[in-house]
Short mmCIF file of C-alpha atoms and ligand atoms in Angstrom, two decimals:
data_model
loop_
_atom_site.label_atom_id
_atom_site.label_comp_id
_atom_site.label_asym_id
_atom_site.label_seq_id
_atom_site.Cartn_x
_atom_site.Cartn_y
_atom_site.Cartn_z
CA MET A 31 52.71 -5.71 -30.52
CA ALA A 32 51.91 -8.86 -32.43
CA ASN A 33 49.69 -8.33 -35.45
CA VAL A 34 49.34 -12.01 -36.33
CA PHE A 35 47.55 -14.37 -33.96
CA GLY A 36 46.30 -17.93 -33.84
CA PRO A 37 45.32 -20.04 -35.64
CA VAL A 38 42.10 -19.65 -33.66
CA PRO A 39 38.87 -21.63 -34.11
CA SER A 40 36.36 -19.63 -36.13
CA ARG A 41 32.70 -20.53 -36.58
CA ARG A 42 32.72 -19.85 -40.31
CA LEU A 43 36.32 -20.25 -41.36
CA GLY A 44 37.64 -23.31 -39.55
CA ASN A 45 41.18 -22.70 -38.27
CA SER A 46 41.92 -19.12 -38.97
CA LEU A 47 45.31 -17.39 -38.75
CA GLY A 48 44.28 -13.87 -37.79
CA VAL A 49 45.90 -10.65 -39.00
CA ASN A 50 45.10 -7.49 -37.10
CA LEU A 51 45.94 -4.30 -38.97
CA VAL A 52 44.83 -1.52 -36.61
CA PRO A 53 45.26 -0.53 -32.93
CA LEU A 54 42.53 -1.62 -30.52
CA LYS A 55 39.12 -0.22 -31.47
CA THR A 56 40.22 1.80 -34.47
CA CYS A 57 37.10 1.91 -36.56
CA ASN A 58 34.79 4.13 -38.57
CA TYR A 59 31.77 2.51 -36.84
CA SER A 60 30.90 2.11 -33.19
CA CYS A 61 28.43 -0.77 -33.44
CA VAL A 62 26.09 -1.39 -30.54
CA TYR A 63 26.93 -5.12 -30.66
CA CYS A 64 30.72 -4.78 -30.94
CA GLN A 65 32.46 -7.26 -28.64
CA LEU A 66 35.54 -5.04 -28.41
CA GLY A 67 33.72 -2.27 -26.53
CA LYS A 68 33.20 1.36 -27.55
CA THR A 69 35.33 2.71 -30.40
CA ASN A 70 38.36 4.55 -28.95
CA TYR A 71 39.79 5.82 -32.16
CA PHE A 72 36.93 6.89 -34.36
CA THR A 73 38.38 7.58 -37.78
CA ASN A 74 37.86 7.25 -41.47
CA GLU A 75 41.51 7.84 -42.33
CA ARG A 76 43.30 5.17 -44.35
CA LYS A 77 46.96 4.87 -43.45
CA GLU A 78 49.67 2.39 -42.35
CA TYR A 79 48.65 1.98 -38.72
CA TYR A 80 51.48 -0.57 -38.45
CA PRO A 81 54.32 -0.87 -40.98
CA THR A 82 53.20 -3.17 -43.81
CA GLU A 83 56.65 -4.80 -43.94
CA LYS A 84 56.48 -5.71 -40.24
CA ILE A 85 53.14 -7.44 -40.75
CA ILE A 86 54.44 -9.40 -43.74
CA ASN A 87 57.49 -10.52 -41.69
CA GLU A 88 55.24 -11.61 -38.84
CA LEU A 89 53.01 -13.54 -41.20
CA GLU A 90 56.01 -15.32 -42.70
CA TYR A 91 57.20 -16.30 -39.23
CA ALA A 92 53.75 -17.49 -38.08
CA ILE A 93 53.19 -19.58 -41.21
CA LYS A 94 56.58 -21.31 -40.73
CA ASN A 95 56.07 -21.97 -37.04
CA THR A 96 52.45 -22.95 -36.49
CA THR A 97 51.77 -26.61 -35.75
CA LEU A 98 48.04 -26.39 -36.54
CA ASN A 99 46.34 -26.59 -39.89
CA ILE A 100 45.38 -23.20 -41.38
CA ASP A 101 42.12 -23.01 -43.36
CA TYR A 102 42.20 -19.25 -43.94
CA ILE A 103 44.45 -16.30 -43.29
CA THR A 104 41.86 -13.86 -42.06
CA PHE A 105 42.00 -10.08 -41.80
CA VAL A 106 40.07 -9.35 -38.66
CA GLY A 107 40.92 -8.05 -35.25
CA ASP A 108 40.88 -4.88 -33.26
CA GLY A 109 38.97 -2.66 -35.67
CA GLU A 110 38.18 -2.18 -39.36
CA PRO A 111 40.97 -3.79 -41.46
CA THR A 112 40.33 -1.80 -44.66
CA LEU A 113 41.44 1.35 -42.82
CA HIS A 114 45.01 0.04 -43.23
CA SER A 115 46.33 1.33 -46.54
CA GLY A 116 48.74 -1.63 -46.92
CA ILE A 117 46.05 -4.33 -46.89
CA GLY A 118 46.19 -4.81 -50.67
CA ARG A 119 49.97 -5.31 -50.61
CA ILE A 120 49.73 -7.86 -47.79
CA ILE A 121 46.99 -9.83 -49.57
CA ARG A 122 49.05 -9.89 -52.77
CA TRP A 123 52.10 -11.10 -50.80
CA ILE A 124 50.08 -14.01 -49.34
CA LYS A 125 48.74 -14.99 -52.75
CA GLU A 126 52.16 -14.77 -54.43
CA LYS A 127 54.21 -16.50 -51.73
CA THR A 128 51.84 -19.06 -50.16
CA ASN A 129 48.96 -21.36 -51.06
CA PHE A 130 46.67 -20.14 -48.30
CA LYS A 131 43.22 -18.76 -48.85
CA VAL A 132 42.58 -15.18 -47.73
CA ALA A 133 39.43 -13.93 -46.03
CA VAL A 134 38.63 -10.32 -45.11
CA ILE A 135 36.04 -9.61 -42.43
CA THR A 136 34.99 -6.02 -42.97
CA ASN A 137 32.13 -3.71 -42.18
CA GLY A 138 32.13 -2.96 -45.93
CA SER A 139 31.87 0.78 -45.38
CA LEU A 140 34.84 1.72 -47.59
CA LEU A 141 33.99 -0.40 -50.61
CA TYR A 142 32.61 2.73 -52.27
CA LEU A 143 36.26 3.77 -52.69
CA ASN A 144 37.99 2.38 -55.80
CA GLU A 145 41.27 1.96 -53.96
CA VAL A 146 39.64 -0.29 -51.32
CA CYS A 147 37.86 -2.40 -53.97
CA ASN A 148 41.19 -2.87 -55.77
CA ASP A 149 42.92 -3.84 -52.53
CA LEU A 150 40.44 -6.64 -51.85
CA LEU A 151 40.26 -8.01 -55.39
CA TYR A 152 42.90 -10.69 -54.71
CA ALA A 153 41.18 -12.07 -51.60
CA ASP A 154 39.35 -15.40 -51.89
CA LEU A 155 36.54 -14.43 -49.60
CA VAL A 156 35.14 -11.10 -48.39
CA LEU A 157 32.63 -10.97 -45.53
CA PRO A 158 30.92 -7.55 -45.36
CA SER A 159 28.21 -6.71 -42.84
CA ILE A 160 24.68 -5.60 -43.61
CA ASP A 161 22.87 -5.09 -40.32
CA ALA A 162 20.52 -2.23 -41.09
CA PRO A 163 17.29 -2.13 -43.10
CA ASP A 164 17.59 1.62 -43.75
CA GLU A 165 19.51 4.84 -43.08
CA ARG A 166 17.92 5.51 -39.69
CA LYS A 167 18.72 2.08 -38.30
CA PHE A 168 22.20 2.21 -39.87
CA ARG A 169 22.91 5.24 -37.68
CA LEU A 170 21.34 3.55 -34.66
CA ILE A 171 23.11 0.17 -35.00
CA ASN A 172 26.46 0.91 -36.64
CA ARG A 173 26.88 4.53 -35.48
CA PRO A 174 29.24 5.53 -38.33
CA VAL A 175 31.80 8.31 -38.13
CA MET A 176 31.33 9.43 -41.67
CA LYS A 177 28.64 11.47 -43.30
CA ILE A 178 28.30 9.00 -46.15
CA ARG A 179 24.81 7.67 -46.68
CA TYR A 180 23.92 4.01 -46.22
CA GLU A 181 22.73 3.85 -49.80
CA GLU A 182 26.21 4.81 -51.06
CA ILE A 183 27.78 2.05 -48.96
CA ILE A 184 25.39 -0.50 -50.44
CA ASP A 185 26.11 0.85 -53.95
CA GLY A 186 29.86 0.41 -53.24
CA LEU A 187 29.26 -3.19 -52.23
CA LYS A 188 27.22 -3.84 -55.36
CA LEU A 189 29.97 -2.47 -57.56
CA PHE A 190 32.59 -4.53 -55.76
CA ALA A 191 30.49 -7.71 -56.16
CA ARG A 192 30.33 -7.21 -59.93
CA ASN A 193 34.11 -6.98 -60.26
CA PHE A 194 35.19 -9.55 -57.68
CA ASN A 195 35.99 -13.13 -58.69
CA GLY A 196 36.07 -14.53 -55.16
CA LYS A 197 33.20 -15.33 -52.83
CA ILE A 198 31.10 -12.89 -50.85
CA TRP A 199 29.50 -14.03 -47.64
CA ILE A 200 27.32 -11.38 -46.00
CA GLU A 201 27.02 -11.18 -42.24
CA VAL A 202 23.81 -9.91 -40.69
CA MET A 203 23.82 -9.31 -36.94
CA LEU A 204 20.26 -9.73 -35.75
CA MET A 205 19.31 -8.17 -32.41
CA LYS A 206 16.09 -8.39 -30.47
CA ASP A 207 13.75 -5.41 -30.95
CA ILE A 208 16.43 -3.56 -32.92
CA ASN A 209 16.41 -5.09 -36.40
CA ASP A 210 14.52 -8.39 -36.01
CA SER A 211 11.00 -7.31 -36.98
CA ARG A 212 9.48 -8.85 -40.11
CA GLU A 213 9.53 -5.45 -41.77
CA ASP A 214 13.24 -4.95 -41.06
CA ILE A 215 14.16 -8.48 -42.16
CA ASP A 216 12.20 -7.98 -45.41
CA LYS A 217 14.11 -4.75 -46.09
CA ILE A 218 17.49 -6.36 -45.36
CA SER A 219 16.53 -9.22 -47.67
CA LYS A 220 15.67 -6.76 -50.44
CA ILE A 221 19.06 -5.07 -50.08
CA ILE A 222 20.92 -8.39 -50.26
CA ASN A 223 18.87 -9.56 -53.24
CA SER A 224 19.84 -6.38 -55.09
CA ILE A 225 23.52 -7.42 -55.05
CA PHE A 226 24.62 -9.22 -58.22
CA PRO A 227 25.68 -11.96 -58.16
CA ILE A 228 23.66 -12.75 -55.04
CA PRO A 229 26.15 -13.47 -52.25
CA GLU A 230 26.98 -17.16 -51.94
CA ARG A 231 26.10 -17.21 -48.25
CA VAL A 232 24.30 -14.94 -45.82
CA TYR A 233 25.23 -15.66 -42.24
CA ILE A 234 22.64 -14.80 -39.65
CA ASN A 235 24.65 -13.87 -36.64
CA VAL A 236 23.45 -13.06 -33.14
CA PRO A 237 25.38 -11.37 -30.34
CA ILE A 238 26.73 -14.54 -28.66
CA ARG A 239 29.50 -12.69 -26.80
CA PRO A 240 28.96 -9.72 -24.45
CA PRO A 241 28.13 -6.66 -26.62
CA THR A 242 29.12 -3.02 -26.08
CA GLU A 243 25.60 -1.96 -25.14
CA LYS A 244 23.83 -3.87 -22.38
CA TRP A 245 20.45 -3.48 -24.11
CA VAL A 246 21.59 -5.59 -27.07
CA THR A 247 20.24 -9.14 -26.75
CA ILE A 248 19.71 -12.29 -28.78
CA PRO A 249 16.47 -12.39 -30.84
CA ASP A 250 13.73 -14.95 -30.32
CA LYS A 251 13.65 -18.18 -32.30
CA ARG A 252 10.65 -16.95 -34.28
CA SER A 253 12.58 -13.97 -35.73
CA LEU A 254 15.57 -16.17 -36.49
CA MET A 255 13.38 -18.63 -38.36
CA TYR A 256 11.76 -15.81 -40.31
CA ALA A 257 15.19 -14.44 -41.24
CA GLN A 258 16.33 -17.88 -42.32
CA GLU A 259 13.31 -18.20 -44.55
CA LYS A 260 13.52 -14.70 -46.06
CA LEU A 261 17.24 -13.99 -46.51
CA PRO A 262 18.80 -15.54 -49.62
CA ASN A 263 21.29 -18.39 -49.02
CA ALA A 264 20.84 -17.93 -45.28
CA ILE A 265 22.87 -19.89 -42.76
CA PRO A 266 22.37 -19.33 -39.04
CA ILE A 267 25.52 -19.16 -36.92
CA ASN A 268 23.82 -18.62 -33.62
CA PHE A 269 26.02 -21.26 -32.01
CA ARG A 270 29.29 -21.12 -30.09
CA GLU A 271 32.61 -21.72 -31.78
CA GLU A 272 34.21 -25.05 -30.89
CA GLY A 273 37.83 -26.16 -31.12
CA LYS A 274 40.97 -25.22 -29.30
CA PHE A 275 43.02 -22.04 -29.34
CA ASP A 276 46.60 -22.52 -30.54
CA VAL A 277 48.46 -21.37 -27.44
CA ASN A 278 51.86 -22.82 -28.41
CA LYS A 279 53.40 -19.44 -28.95
CA TYR A 280 52.73 -18.33 -25.36
CA THR A 281 54.96 -19.18 -22.43
CA ASN A 282 52.23 -19.33 -19.79
CA ALA A 283 48.46 -19.24 -19.29
CA CYS A 284 48.34 -15.61 -18.09
CA GLU A 285 50.06 -14.39 -21.24
CA ALA A 286 47.70 -16.42 -23.46
CA ILE A 287 44.53 -15.33 -21.67
CA LEU A 288 45.54 -11.67 -21.66
CA ASP A 289 46.30 -11.74 -25.35
CA ILE A 290 43.04 -13.49 -26.30
CA THR A 291 40.85 -11.29 -24.06
CA GLU A 292 42.39 -8.25 -25.72
CA LYS A 293 40.65 -9.42 -28.93
CA HIS A 294 37.32 -10.57 -27.45
CA PRO A 295 35.69 -11.82 -24.25
CA LEU A 296 36.77 -15.41 -23.50
CA ARG A 297 34.41 -18.07 -22.16
CA TYR A 298 35.32 -19.37 -18.72
CA ASP A 299 35.50 -23.00 -19.93
CA GLN A 300 37.95 -21.97 -22.68
CA ALA A 301 40.11 -20.07 -20.15
CA LYS A 302 40.12 -23.17 -17.93
CA GLU A 303 41.30 -25.34 -20.83
CA ILE A 304 44.13 -22.89 -21.51
CA ALA A 305 45.19 -22.97 -17.84
CA GLU A 306 45.19 -26.77 -17.90
CA TYR A 307 47.30 -26.81 -21.08
CA PHE A 308 50.01 -24.96 -19.12
CA LYS A 309 49.51 -27.34 -16.16
CA GLU A 310 48.09 -24.61 -13.96
CA THR A 311 44.71 -24.39 -12.27
CA ILE A 312 42.26 -21.73 -13.41
CA ASP A 313 42.06 -20.42 -9.82
CA GLU A 314 45.82 -19.82 -9.70
CA VAL A 315 45.73 -18.07 -13.05
CA LEU A 316 42.76 -15.87 -12.10
CA LYS A 317 44.50 -14.85 -8.90
CA LYS A 318 47.47 -13.61 -10.90
CA LEU A 319 45.18 -11.80 -13.33
CA GLN A 320 42.83 -10.19 -10.85
CA LYS A 321 43.97 -6.67 -11.73
CA GLU A 322 43.92 -7.35 -15.47
CA VAL A 323 40.62 -9.07 -16.26
CA LYS A 324 37.07 -9.13 -14.97
CA PHE A 325 34.10 -11.48 -15.21
CA VAL A 326 31.03 -10.53 -17.19
CA GLU A 327 27.82 -12.56 -17.32
CA TYR A 328 26.03 -12.74 -20.61
CA ASP A 329 23.35 -15.13 -21.91
CA ASN A 330 23.88 -17.56 -19.01
CA GLU A 331 27.63 -17.80 -19.61
CA ARG A 332 30.59 -16.38 -17.71
CA TYR A 333 33.20 -14.55 -19.74
CA LEU A 334 36.58 -13.08 -18.95
CA LYS A 335 37.08 -9.61 -20.31
CA LYS A 336 40.29 -7.58 -20.27
CA LEU A 337 40.07 -4.41 -18.20
CA LYS A 338 40.49 -1.21 -20.14
CA ASN A 339 41.96 0.52 -17.10
CA LYS A 340 43.06 -0.85 -13.77
CA ASN A 341 40.44 1.11 -11.82
CA GLU A 342 37.59 -0.96 -13.26
CA ASN A 343 36.01 -3.43 -10.86
CA THR A 344 37.58 -6.88 -10.86
CA PHE A 345 36.13 -10.14 -9.60
S1 SF4 B 1667 31.75 -4.55 -34.84
FE1 SF4 B 1667 33.37 -4.19 -36.31
S2 SF4 B 1667 32.63 -2.47 -37.50
FE2 SF4 B 1667 31.44 -2.50 -35.63
S3 SF4 B 1667 32.53 -1.14 -34.20
FE3 SF4 B 1667 33.26 -3.23 -33.83
S4 SF4 B 1667 35.08 -3.38 -35.09
FE4 SF4 B 1667 33.92 -1.63 -35.87
#
């Protein structure tokens, strides 16, 4: 399988060439808002889920062959990237052989380990998540595999921040009636303010794509405004990503849509654009894919989602 994808439009990182280091839903969390669905492979084991050399070769090929501008090479994808023990070597390869900037989107849970901190030191930008105000909500929202306490994870992040020369942008996923009360936002703010140096940006995210749990919804404007006022260096990203997917590498619309929906639900209008790029109609494409994808409605939008097994209902 391909471990390098895109460049794809990203709301924070412009055109991002994605690197996926782990099989689908390999993670040490099973977040209620995850857009990839429930965690299949719940693990805290660091290893080479795919051969490091293969990923470097793929990256080299993708960099040579893409026709779009690349703003960042971003470690993101089907699970938690720091679970791959070769991540440090791949980052060093990018920094030694190319001029691209490197971003790592991580849940931040393994930064308490020295080896993980060292692996990420050469990145330009690290984006860890802080969604919970305390231990109880950490277990409710992120549902971690490990016994480690939330406090230790935050301590790991603080230590990393002191030694890291790049930028840290925190991501906070705010969800209605889960962590959007004033009390919770105040506690999250206190945690972020205790990191030194204070992270350059704090992105206030909301679940814009269909989440794992149906009861997860977007908070009201009032909570978002309060969070924007209270969190340091806050930037809301409660808007949709714009821009086109680079679908050059695919031979037809079905292949492109299947590959993208493997990573996350795809908006209907974006699927239609992809079909038109390959001079097909969206109806023809959906007919061919009727056993592979399904429609889900979320926040007044229609999304295409890849079926996990062929017995799931289709459209
Ligand atoms: S949102 Fe990220 S950290 Fe949470 S379960 Fe999904 S992949 Fe893992």
